Coordinates of C-alpha atoms and ligand atoms in Angstrom, one line a residue:
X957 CA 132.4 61.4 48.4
X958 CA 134.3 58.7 50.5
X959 CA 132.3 57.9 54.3
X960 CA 134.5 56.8 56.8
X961 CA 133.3 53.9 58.8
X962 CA 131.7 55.6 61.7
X963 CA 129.7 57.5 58.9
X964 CA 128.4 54.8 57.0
X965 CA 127.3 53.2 60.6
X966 CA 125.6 56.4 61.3
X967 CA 123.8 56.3 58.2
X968 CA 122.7 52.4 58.5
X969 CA 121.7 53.0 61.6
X970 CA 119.8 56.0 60.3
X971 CA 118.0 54.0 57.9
X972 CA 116.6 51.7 60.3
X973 CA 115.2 54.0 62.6
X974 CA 114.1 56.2 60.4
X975 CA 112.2 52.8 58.9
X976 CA 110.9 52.2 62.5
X977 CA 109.9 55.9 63.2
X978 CA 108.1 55.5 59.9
X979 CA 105.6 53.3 61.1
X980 CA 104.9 55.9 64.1
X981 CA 104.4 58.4 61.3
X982 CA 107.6 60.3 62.2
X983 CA 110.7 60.6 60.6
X984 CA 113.5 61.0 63.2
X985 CA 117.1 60.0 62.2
X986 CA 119.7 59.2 64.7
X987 CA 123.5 60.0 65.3
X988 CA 124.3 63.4 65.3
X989 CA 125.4 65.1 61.8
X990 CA 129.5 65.0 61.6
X991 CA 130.0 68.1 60.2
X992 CA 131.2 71.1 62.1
X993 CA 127.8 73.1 62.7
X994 CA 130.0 76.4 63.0
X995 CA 131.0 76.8 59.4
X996 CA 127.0 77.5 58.6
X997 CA 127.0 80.5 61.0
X998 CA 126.2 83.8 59.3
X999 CA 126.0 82.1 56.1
X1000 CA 122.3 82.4 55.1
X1001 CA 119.7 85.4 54.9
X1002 CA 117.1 85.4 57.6
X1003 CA 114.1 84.5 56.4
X1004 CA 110.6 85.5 57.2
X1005 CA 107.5 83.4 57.2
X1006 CA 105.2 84.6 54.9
X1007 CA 101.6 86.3 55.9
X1008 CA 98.7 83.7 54.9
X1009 CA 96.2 85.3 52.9
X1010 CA 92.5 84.7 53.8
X1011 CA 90.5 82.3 51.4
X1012 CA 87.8 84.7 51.9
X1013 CA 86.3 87.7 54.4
X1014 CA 83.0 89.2 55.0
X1015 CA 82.1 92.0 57.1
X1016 CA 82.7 90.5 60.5
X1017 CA 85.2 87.5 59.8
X1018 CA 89.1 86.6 57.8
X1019 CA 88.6 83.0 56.6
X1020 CA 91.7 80.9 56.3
X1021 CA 92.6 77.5 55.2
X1022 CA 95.6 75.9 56.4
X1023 CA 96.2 72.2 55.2
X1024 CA 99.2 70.1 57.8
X1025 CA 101.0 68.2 55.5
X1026 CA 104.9 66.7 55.4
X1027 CA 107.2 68.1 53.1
X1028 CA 110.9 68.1 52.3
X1029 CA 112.2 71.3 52.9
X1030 CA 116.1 72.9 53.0
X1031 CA 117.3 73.7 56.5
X1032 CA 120.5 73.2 56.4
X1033 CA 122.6 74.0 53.4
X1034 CA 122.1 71.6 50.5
X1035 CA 120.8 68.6 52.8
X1036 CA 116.5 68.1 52.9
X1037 CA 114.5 67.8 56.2
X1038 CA 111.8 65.9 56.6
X1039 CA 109.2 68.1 58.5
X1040 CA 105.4 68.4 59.6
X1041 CA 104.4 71.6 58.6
X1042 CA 101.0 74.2 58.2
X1043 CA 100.9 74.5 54.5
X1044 CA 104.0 72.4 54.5
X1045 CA 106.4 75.0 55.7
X1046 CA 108.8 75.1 58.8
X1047 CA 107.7 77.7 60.7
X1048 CA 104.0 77.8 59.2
X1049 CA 102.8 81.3 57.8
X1050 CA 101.9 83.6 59.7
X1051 CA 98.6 84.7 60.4
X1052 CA 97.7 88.2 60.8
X1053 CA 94.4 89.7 62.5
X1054 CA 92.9 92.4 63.8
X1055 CA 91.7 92.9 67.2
X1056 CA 87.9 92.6 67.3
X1057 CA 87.8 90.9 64.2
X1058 CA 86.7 87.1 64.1
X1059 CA 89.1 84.5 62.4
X1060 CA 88.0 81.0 61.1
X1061 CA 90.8 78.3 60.6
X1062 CA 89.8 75.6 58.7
X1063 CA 92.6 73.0 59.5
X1064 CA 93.2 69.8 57.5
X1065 CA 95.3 66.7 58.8
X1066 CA 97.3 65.1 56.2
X1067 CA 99.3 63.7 58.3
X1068 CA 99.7 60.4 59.2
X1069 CA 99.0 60.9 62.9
X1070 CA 96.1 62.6 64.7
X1071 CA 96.9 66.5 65.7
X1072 CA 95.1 69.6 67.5
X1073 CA 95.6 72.9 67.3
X1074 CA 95.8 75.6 70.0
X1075 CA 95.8 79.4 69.9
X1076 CA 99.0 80.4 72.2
X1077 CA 97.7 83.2 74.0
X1078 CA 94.0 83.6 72.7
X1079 CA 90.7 84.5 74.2
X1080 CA 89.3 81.3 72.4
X1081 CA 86.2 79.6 73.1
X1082 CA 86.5 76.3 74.8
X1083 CA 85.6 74.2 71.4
X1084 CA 88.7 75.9 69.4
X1085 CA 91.2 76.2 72.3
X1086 CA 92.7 73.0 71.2
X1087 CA 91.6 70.3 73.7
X1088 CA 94.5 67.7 73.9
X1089 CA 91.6 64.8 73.2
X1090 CA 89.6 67.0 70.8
X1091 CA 91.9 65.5 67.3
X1092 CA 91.7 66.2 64.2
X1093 CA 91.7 62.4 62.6
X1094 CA 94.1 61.8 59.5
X1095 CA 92.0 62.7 56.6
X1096 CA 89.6 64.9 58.1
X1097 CA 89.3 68.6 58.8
X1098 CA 88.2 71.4 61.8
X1099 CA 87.7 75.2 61.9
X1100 CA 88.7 76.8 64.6
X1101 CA 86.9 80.2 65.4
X1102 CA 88.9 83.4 66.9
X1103 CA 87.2 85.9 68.5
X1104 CA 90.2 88.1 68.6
X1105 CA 88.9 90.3 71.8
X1106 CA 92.3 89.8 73.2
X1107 CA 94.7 93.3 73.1
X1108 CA 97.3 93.2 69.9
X1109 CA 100.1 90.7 70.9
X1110 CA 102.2 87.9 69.3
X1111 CA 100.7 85.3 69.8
X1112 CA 101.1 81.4 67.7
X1113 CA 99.6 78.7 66.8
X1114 CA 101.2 75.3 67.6
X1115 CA 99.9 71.4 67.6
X1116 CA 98.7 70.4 71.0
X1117 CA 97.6 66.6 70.6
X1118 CA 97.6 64.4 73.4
X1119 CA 100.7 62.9 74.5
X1120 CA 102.1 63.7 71.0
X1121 CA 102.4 67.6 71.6
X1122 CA 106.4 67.3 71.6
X1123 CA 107.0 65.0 68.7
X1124 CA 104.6 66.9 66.8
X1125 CA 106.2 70.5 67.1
X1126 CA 109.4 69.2 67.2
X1127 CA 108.6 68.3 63.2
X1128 CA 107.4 72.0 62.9
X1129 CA 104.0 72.3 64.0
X1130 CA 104.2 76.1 64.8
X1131 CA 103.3 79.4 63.6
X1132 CA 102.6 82.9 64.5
X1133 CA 99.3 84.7 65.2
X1134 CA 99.9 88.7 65.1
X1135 CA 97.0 90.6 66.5
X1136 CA 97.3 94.1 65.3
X1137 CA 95.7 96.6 67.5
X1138 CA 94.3 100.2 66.0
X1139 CA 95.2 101.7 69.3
X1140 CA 99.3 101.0 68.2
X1141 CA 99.3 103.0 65.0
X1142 CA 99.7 106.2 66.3
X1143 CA 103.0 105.0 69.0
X1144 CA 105.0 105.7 65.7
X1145 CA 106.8 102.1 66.4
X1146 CA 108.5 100.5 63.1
X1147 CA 105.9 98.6 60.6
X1148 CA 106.3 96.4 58.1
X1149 CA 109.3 95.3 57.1
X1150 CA 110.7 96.7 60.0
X1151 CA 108.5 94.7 62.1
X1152 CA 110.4 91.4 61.8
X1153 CA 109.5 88.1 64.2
X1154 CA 112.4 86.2 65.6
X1155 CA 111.3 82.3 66.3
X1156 CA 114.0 80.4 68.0
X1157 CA 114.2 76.7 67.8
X1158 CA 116.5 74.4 68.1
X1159 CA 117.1 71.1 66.5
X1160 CA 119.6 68.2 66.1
X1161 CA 119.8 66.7 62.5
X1162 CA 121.1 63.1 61.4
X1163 CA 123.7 63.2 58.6
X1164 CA 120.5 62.8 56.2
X1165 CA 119.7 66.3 57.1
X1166 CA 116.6 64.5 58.8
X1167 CA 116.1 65.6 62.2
X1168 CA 116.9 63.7 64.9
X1169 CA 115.0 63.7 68.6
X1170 CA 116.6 63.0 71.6
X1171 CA 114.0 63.6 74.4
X1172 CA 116.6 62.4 77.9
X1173 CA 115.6 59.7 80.4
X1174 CA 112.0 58.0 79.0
X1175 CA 111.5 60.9 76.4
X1176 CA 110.8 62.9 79.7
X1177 CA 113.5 65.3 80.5
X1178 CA 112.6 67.6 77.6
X1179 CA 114.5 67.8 73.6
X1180 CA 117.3 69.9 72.9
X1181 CA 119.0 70.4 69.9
X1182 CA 122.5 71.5 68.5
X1183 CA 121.8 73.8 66.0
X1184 CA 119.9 77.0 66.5
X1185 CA 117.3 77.9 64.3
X1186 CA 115.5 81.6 63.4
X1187 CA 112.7 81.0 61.3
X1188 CA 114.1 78.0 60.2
X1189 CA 117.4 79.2 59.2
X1190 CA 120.3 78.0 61.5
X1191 CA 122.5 81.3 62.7
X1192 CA 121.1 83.8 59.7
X1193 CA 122.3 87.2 58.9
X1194 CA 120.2 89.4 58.5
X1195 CA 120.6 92.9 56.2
X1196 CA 119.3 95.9 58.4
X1197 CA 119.2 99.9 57.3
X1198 CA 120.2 102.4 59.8
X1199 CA 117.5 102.9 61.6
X1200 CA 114.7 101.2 64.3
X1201 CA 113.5 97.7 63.9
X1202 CA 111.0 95.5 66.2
X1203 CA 111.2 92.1 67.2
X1204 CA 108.8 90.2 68.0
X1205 CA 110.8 86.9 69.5
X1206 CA 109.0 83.9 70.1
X1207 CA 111.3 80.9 71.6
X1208 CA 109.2 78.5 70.1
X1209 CA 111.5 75.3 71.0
X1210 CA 110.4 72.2 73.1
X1211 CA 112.8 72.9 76.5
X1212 CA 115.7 75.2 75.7
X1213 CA 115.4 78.7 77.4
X1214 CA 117.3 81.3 74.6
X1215 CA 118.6 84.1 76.4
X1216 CA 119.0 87.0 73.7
X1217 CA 121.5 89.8 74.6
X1218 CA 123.6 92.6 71.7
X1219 CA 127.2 90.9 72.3
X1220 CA 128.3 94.8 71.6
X1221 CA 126.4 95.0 75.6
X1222 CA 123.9 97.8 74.3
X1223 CA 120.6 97.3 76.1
X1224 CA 117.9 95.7 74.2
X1225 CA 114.5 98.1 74.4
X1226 CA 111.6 95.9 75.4
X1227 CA 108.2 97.0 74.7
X1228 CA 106.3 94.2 75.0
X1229 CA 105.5 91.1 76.7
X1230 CA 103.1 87.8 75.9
X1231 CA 100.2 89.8 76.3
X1232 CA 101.4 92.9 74.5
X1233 CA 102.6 96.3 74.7
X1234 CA 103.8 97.1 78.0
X1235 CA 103.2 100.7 79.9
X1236 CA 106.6 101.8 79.0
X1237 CA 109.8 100.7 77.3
X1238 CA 112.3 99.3 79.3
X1239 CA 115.8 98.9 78.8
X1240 CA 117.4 95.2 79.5
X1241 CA 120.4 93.7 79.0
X1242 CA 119.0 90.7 78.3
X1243 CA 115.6 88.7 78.3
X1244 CA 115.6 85.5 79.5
X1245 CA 112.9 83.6 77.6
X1246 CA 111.4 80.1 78.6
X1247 CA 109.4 77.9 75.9
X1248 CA 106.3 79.9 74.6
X1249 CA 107.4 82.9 76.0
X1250 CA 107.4 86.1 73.5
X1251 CA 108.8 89.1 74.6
X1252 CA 108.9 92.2 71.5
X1253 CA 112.1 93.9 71.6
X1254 CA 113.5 97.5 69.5
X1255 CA 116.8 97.7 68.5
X1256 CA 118.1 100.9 66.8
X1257 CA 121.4 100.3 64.2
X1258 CA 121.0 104.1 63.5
X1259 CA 124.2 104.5 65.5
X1260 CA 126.3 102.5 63.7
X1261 CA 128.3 103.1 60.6
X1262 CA 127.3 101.0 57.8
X1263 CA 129.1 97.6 57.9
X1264 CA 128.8 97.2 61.5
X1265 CA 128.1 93.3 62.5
X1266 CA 126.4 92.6 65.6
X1267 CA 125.9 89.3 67.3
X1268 CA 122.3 88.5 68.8
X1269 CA 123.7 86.4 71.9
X1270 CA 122.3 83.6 73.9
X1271 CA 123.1 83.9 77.1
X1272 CA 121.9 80.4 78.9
X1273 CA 123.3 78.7 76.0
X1274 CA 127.3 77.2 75.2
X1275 CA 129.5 76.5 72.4
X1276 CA 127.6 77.4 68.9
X1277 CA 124.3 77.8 70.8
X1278 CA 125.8 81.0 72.6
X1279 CA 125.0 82.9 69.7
X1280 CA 121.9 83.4 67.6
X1281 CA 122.0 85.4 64.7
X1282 CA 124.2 88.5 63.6
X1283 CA 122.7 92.1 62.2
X1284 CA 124.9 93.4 59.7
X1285 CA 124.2 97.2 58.9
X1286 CA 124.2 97.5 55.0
X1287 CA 122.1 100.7 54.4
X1288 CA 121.1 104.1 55.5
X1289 CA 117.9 104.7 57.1
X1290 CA 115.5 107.5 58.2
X1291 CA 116.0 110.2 60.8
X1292 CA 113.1 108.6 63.1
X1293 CA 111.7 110.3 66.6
X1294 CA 112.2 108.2 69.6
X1295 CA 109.8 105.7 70.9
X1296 CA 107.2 107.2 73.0
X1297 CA 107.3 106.8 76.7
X1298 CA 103.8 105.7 77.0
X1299 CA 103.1 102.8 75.4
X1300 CA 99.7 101.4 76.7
X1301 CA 97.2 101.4 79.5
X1302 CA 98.0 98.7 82.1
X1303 CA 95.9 99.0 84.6
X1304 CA 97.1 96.5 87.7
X1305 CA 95.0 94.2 89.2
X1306 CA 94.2 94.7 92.9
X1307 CA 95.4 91.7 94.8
X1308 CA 92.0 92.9 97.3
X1309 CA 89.7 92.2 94.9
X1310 CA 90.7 88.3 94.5
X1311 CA 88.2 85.9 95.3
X1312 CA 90.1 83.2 96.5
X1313 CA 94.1 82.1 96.0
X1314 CA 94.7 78.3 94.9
X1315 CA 98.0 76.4 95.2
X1316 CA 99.9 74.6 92.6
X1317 CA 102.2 72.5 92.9
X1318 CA 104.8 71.6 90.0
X1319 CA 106.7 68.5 91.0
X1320 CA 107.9 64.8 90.0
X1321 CA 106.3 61.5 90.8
X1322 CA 109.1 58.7 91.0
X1323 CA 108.1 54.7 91.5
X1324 CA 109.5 51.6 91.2
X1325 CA 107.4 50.5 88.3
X1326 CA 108.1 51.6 84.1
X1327 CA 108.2 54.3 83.2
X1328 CA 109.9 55.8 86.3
X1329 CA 109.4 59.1 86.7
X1330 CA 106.2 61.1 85.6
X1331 CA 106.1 65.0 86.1
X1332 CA 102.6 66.4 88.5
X1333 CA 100.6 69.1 89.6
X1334 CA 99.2 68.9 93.0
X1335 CA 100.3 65.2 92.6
X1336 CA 98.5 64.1 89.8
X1337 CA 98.9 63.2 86.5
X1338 CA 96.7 64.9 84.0
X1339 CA 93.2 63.3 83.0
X1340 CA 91.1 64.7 81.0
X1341 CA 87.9 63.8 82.5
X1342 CA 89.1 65.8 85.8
X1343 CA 88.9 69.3 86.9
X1344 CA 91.5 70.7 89.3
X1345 CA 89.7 74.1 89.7
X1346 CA 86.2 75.1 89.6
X1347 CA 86.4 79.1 88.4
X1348 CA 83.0 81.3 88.6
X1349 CA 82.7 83.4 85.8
X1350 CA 84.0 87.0 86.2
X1351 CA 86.4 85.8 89.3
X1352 CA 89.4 87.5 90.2
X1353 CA 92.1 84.8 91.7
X1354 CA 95.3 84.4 92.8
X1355 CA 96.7 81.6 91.5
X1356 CA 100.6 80.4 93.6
X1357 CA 102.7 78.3 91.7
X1358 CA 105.2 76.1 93.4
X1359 CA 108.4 74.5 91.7
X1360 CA 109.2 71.7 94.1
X1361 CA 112.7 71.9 94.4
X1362 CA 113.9 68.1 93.8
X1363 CA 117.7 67.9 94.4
X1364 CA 120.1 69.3 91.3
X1365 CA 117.8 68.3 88.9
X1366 CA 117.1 70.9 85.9
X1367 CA 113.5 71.0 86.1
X1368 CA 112.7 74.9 84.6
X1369 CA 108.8 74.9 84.2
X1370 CA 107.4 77.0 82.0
X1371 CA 103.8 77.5 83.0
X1372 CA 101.2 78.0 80.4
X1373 CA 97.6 78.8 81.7
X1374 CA 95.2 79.0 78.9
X1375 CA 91.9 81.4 78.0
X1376 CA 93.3 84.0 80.3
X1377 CA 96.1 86.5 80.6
X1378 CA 97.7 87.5 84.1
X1379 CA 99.8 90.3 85.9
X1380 CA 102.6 88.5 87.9
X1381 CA 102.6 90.0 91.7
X1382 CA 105.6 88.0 93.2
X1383 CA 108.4 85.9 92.6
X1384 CA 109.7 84.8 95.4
X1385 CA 108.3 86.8 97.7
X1386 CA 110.1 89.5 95.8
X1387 CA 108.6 91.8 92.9
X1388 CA 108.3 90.0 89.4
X1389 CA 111.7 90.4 87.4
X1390 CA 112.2 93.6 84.8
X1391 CA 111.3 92.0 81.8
X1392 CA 108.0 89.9 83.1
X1393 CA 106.0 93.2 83.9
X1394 CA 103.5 93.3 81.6
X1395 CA 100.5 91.2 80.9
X1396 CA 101.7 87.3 80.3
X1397 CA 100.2 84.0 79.9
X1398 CA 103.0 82.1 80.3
X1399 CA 105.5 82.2 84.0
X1400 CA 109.3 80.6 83.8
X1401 CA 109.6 78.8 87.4
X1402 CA 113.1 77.1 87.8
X1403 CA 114.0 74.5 90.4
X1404 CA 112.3 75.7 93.8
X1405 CA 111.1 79.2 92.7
X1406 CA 107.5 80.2 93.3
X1407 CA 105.3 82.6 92.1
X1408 CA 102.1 84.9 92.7
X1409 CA 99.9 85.3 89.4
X1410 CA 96.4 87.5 89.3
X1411 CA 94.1 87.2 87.0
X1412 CA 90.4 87.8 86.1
X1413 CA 88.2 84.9 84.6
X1414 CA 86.0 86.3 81.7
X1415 CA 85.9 85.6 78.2
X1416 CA 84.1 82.6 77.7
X1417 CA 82.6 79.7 80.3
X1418 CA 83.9 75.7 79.3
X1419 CA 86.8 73.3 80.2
X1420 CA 90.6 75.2 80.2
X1421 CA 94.2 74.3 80.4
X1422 CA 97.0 75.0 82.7
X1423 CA 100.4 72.9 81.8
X1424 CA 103.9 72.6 81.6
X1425 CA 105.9 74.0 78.5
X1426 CA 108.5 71.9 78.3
X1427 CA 106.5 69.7 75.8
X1428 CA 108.1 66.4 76.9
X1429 CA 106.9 67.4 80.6
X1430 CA 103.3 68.4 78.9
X1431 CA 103.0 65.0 77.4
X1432 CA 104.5 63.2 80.2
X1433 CA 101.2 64.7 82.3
X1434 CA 102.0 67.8 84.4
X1435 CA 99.0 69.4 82.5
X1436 CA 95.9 70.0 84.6
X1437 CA 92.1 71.1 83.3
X1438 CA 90.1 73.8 84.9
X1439 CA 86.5 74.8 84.4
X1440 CA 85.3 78.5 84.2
X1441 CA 81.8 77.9 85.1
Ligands
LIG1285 CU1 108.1 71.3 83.2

């Protein structure tokens, strides 16, 4: 094969960074790959990520053992990736428990960089949750214990090391954490192989096939990529029979929201949110989804005639990133009964019963000094050593989060609170949007918007996070600790 110039530039320059990265313990490449990314749309099978078996299980506990290592894996069509993955893989296995049931993770850092681990969405005590400062040193191992006493929700598992959160799951330190609930089995909703998760990413790759990470102004503004990922697999296909399927869709990427929408403009039935099954189904046309949201989604292909394609569209995205993946009906299915119009108990939270309301403030710090620009909350940078909320056990707050609208910038924060899952109770001064109804531990806030959250305090007592989703905004400090005391 004959390089033109600009390609064998790219490549050289590839090389070298990919030298200097090397001594970081990363492997980014630079220049964007020259090939047209559309001709790999629809090309390949979705793939799943396959359920981690436990090493071993007694009457209370699932033992696992999950080992972080690189590996060289295929991405994009005969080209290798350098990634970081759980058990090598990109996304990591999944993990399945079952509610009430304890989980140990023994993790094991063979990586060349120090890493933590954090339970997206867990009821975890405070020495598992995945402190940023509480590493895992090259070499050397952790288990992480899961109480499970959270209701059955898709939840994941991602790195959350201190100011290296971004780099890290940009190389593919994620997976998913399925709690399964005995209290679903009877809703009659589709199982197994029918029960399929959707993790969207996105990356940019170097013509090496190695990624490449561009993070804006600093490595602040947050990393987008160009080619748009589904377990992995850029713009799959995916082989469905004629008849109901769920999704459970995770956007999973550093600081791209994915909007997923049927381009054929049939509603997509949600059922659940972060925190699980909501009280009813509810029909959207889309779902906007900001990093680490999960929303779980039915879609039923029994009315279409075998051969049907349908596009999974993105909505907030342009060019090749406006779509995601496409369904193609290849087989006939089941005559099914509908799915039931009562879901779950949800009871709401009384905004009387709330202790106290706190402000917080999501904004930007800009000085004349380098770096620039740093992202806040309440005005400060995150130290680990401070609190910025004292919780009493058992407390019922209302917590007010405030984007501070700072000209035309894009500043979407995603706000992740830790230990706890809340009911939203306003967004701007209006009621929360269709699809953010249920229980969620994560709140979208673009430029200016606010929000009321409610939420009860219980679990367990220790040292908690509240931050900023876009990872490069995480590591770049708008991350704050409370204490449940
Ligand atoms: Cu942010």
């Amino acid at each position: 094969m004959k390089r033109t110039r600009r390609e064998m530039l790219a490549v050289g320059a590839t090389t070298l960074l990919a030298a200097a990265a090397g001594r970081n313990g990363l492997h980014f490449g630079s220049g964007e790959i020259p090939e047209d990314l559309a001709k790999w749309k629809f090309s390949k099978p979705l793939r799943v990520p396959p359920v981690l078996s436990p090493v071993r299980i007694d009457a209370k506990t699932d033992y696992y053992e999950i080992t972080q290592k690189e590996a060289d894996v295929e991405l994009l069509p005969e080209l290798h990736t350098r990634i970081w993955g759980y058990e090598g893989m990109f996304p990591g296995p999944t993990i399945k428990a079952r509610r009430g049931r304890r989980t140990i993770v023994r993790q094991t850092n063979q990586l060349p960089h120090k890493t933590v681990v954090h339970l997206h969405g867990g009821v975890t005590e405070t020495d598992s949750d995945g402190f940023p400062t509480d590493m895992i040193m090259p070499g050397e191992s952790r288990s992480y214990v899961y109480s499970n006493e959270g209701r059955g929700a898709t939840l994941w598992y991602h790195d959350h090391a201190m100011d290296r959160t971004a780099q890290n799951l940009y190389m593919g330190l994620a997976g998913l954490y399925i709690i399964e609930d005995e209290s679903e089995a009877g809703l009659g909703l589709p199982v197994a192989e029918y029960d399929v998760p959707l993790i969207l990413q996105d990356r940019s790759f170097g013509p090496d096939g190695n990624f490449v990470y561009h993070a804006g102004r600093g490595g602040r503004m947050g990393a987008h990529g160009t080619v748009v990922l589904v377990n992995g697999v850029p713009w799959p296909r995916f082989a469905v029979a004629r008849r109901k399927y769920r999704f459970r869709i995770l956007n999973a990427s550093n600081a791209t929201v994915f909007e997923p929408a049927l381009q054929n403009g049939r509603p997509l039935i949600q059922i659940a949110t972060d925190g699980g099954l909501l009280p009813m189904p509810i029909e959207c046309q889309s779902i906007p989804l900001a990093m680490a949201e999960r929303t779980d989604v039915v879609a039923d292909f029994s009315e279409y005639p075998i051969g049907t394609q349908i596009v999974l569209s993105n909505l907030s995205g342009k060019g090749p990133q406006s779509e995601i993946m496409r369904f193609e009906v290849a087989r006939d299915g089941p005559v099914e009964n509908p799915i039931p119009q009562k879901l779950s108990n949800m009871e709401p939270l009384d905004p009387k019963l709330a202790a106290r309301t706190r402000i917080f403030e999501f904004g930007i710090s800009v000085e004349f000094k380098i770096p620039p620009l740093t992202w806040t909350i309440n005005g400060k940078e995150f130290n680990p050593k401070a609190s910025l909320a004292q919780v009493e056990y058992g407390q019922v707050e209302i917590w007010h989060l405030k984007n501070r609208k700072f000209g035309s910038l894009e500043m979407i924060h995603p706000v992740h609170i830790h230990l706890i899952n809340f009911q939203i109770l306003e967004r701007n001064g209006e009621a929360p949007k269709p699809w953010e109804r249920g229980w969620k531990d994560t709140v979208s806030l673009d430029n200016g918007e606010e929000v009321k959250l409610i939420m009860k305090f219980d679990g367990y007592r220790g040292r908690y996070l509240m931050h900023c989703h876009n990872l490069e905004h995480e590591d770049h400090s708008m991350m704050a600790r409370f204490d449940v005391i």
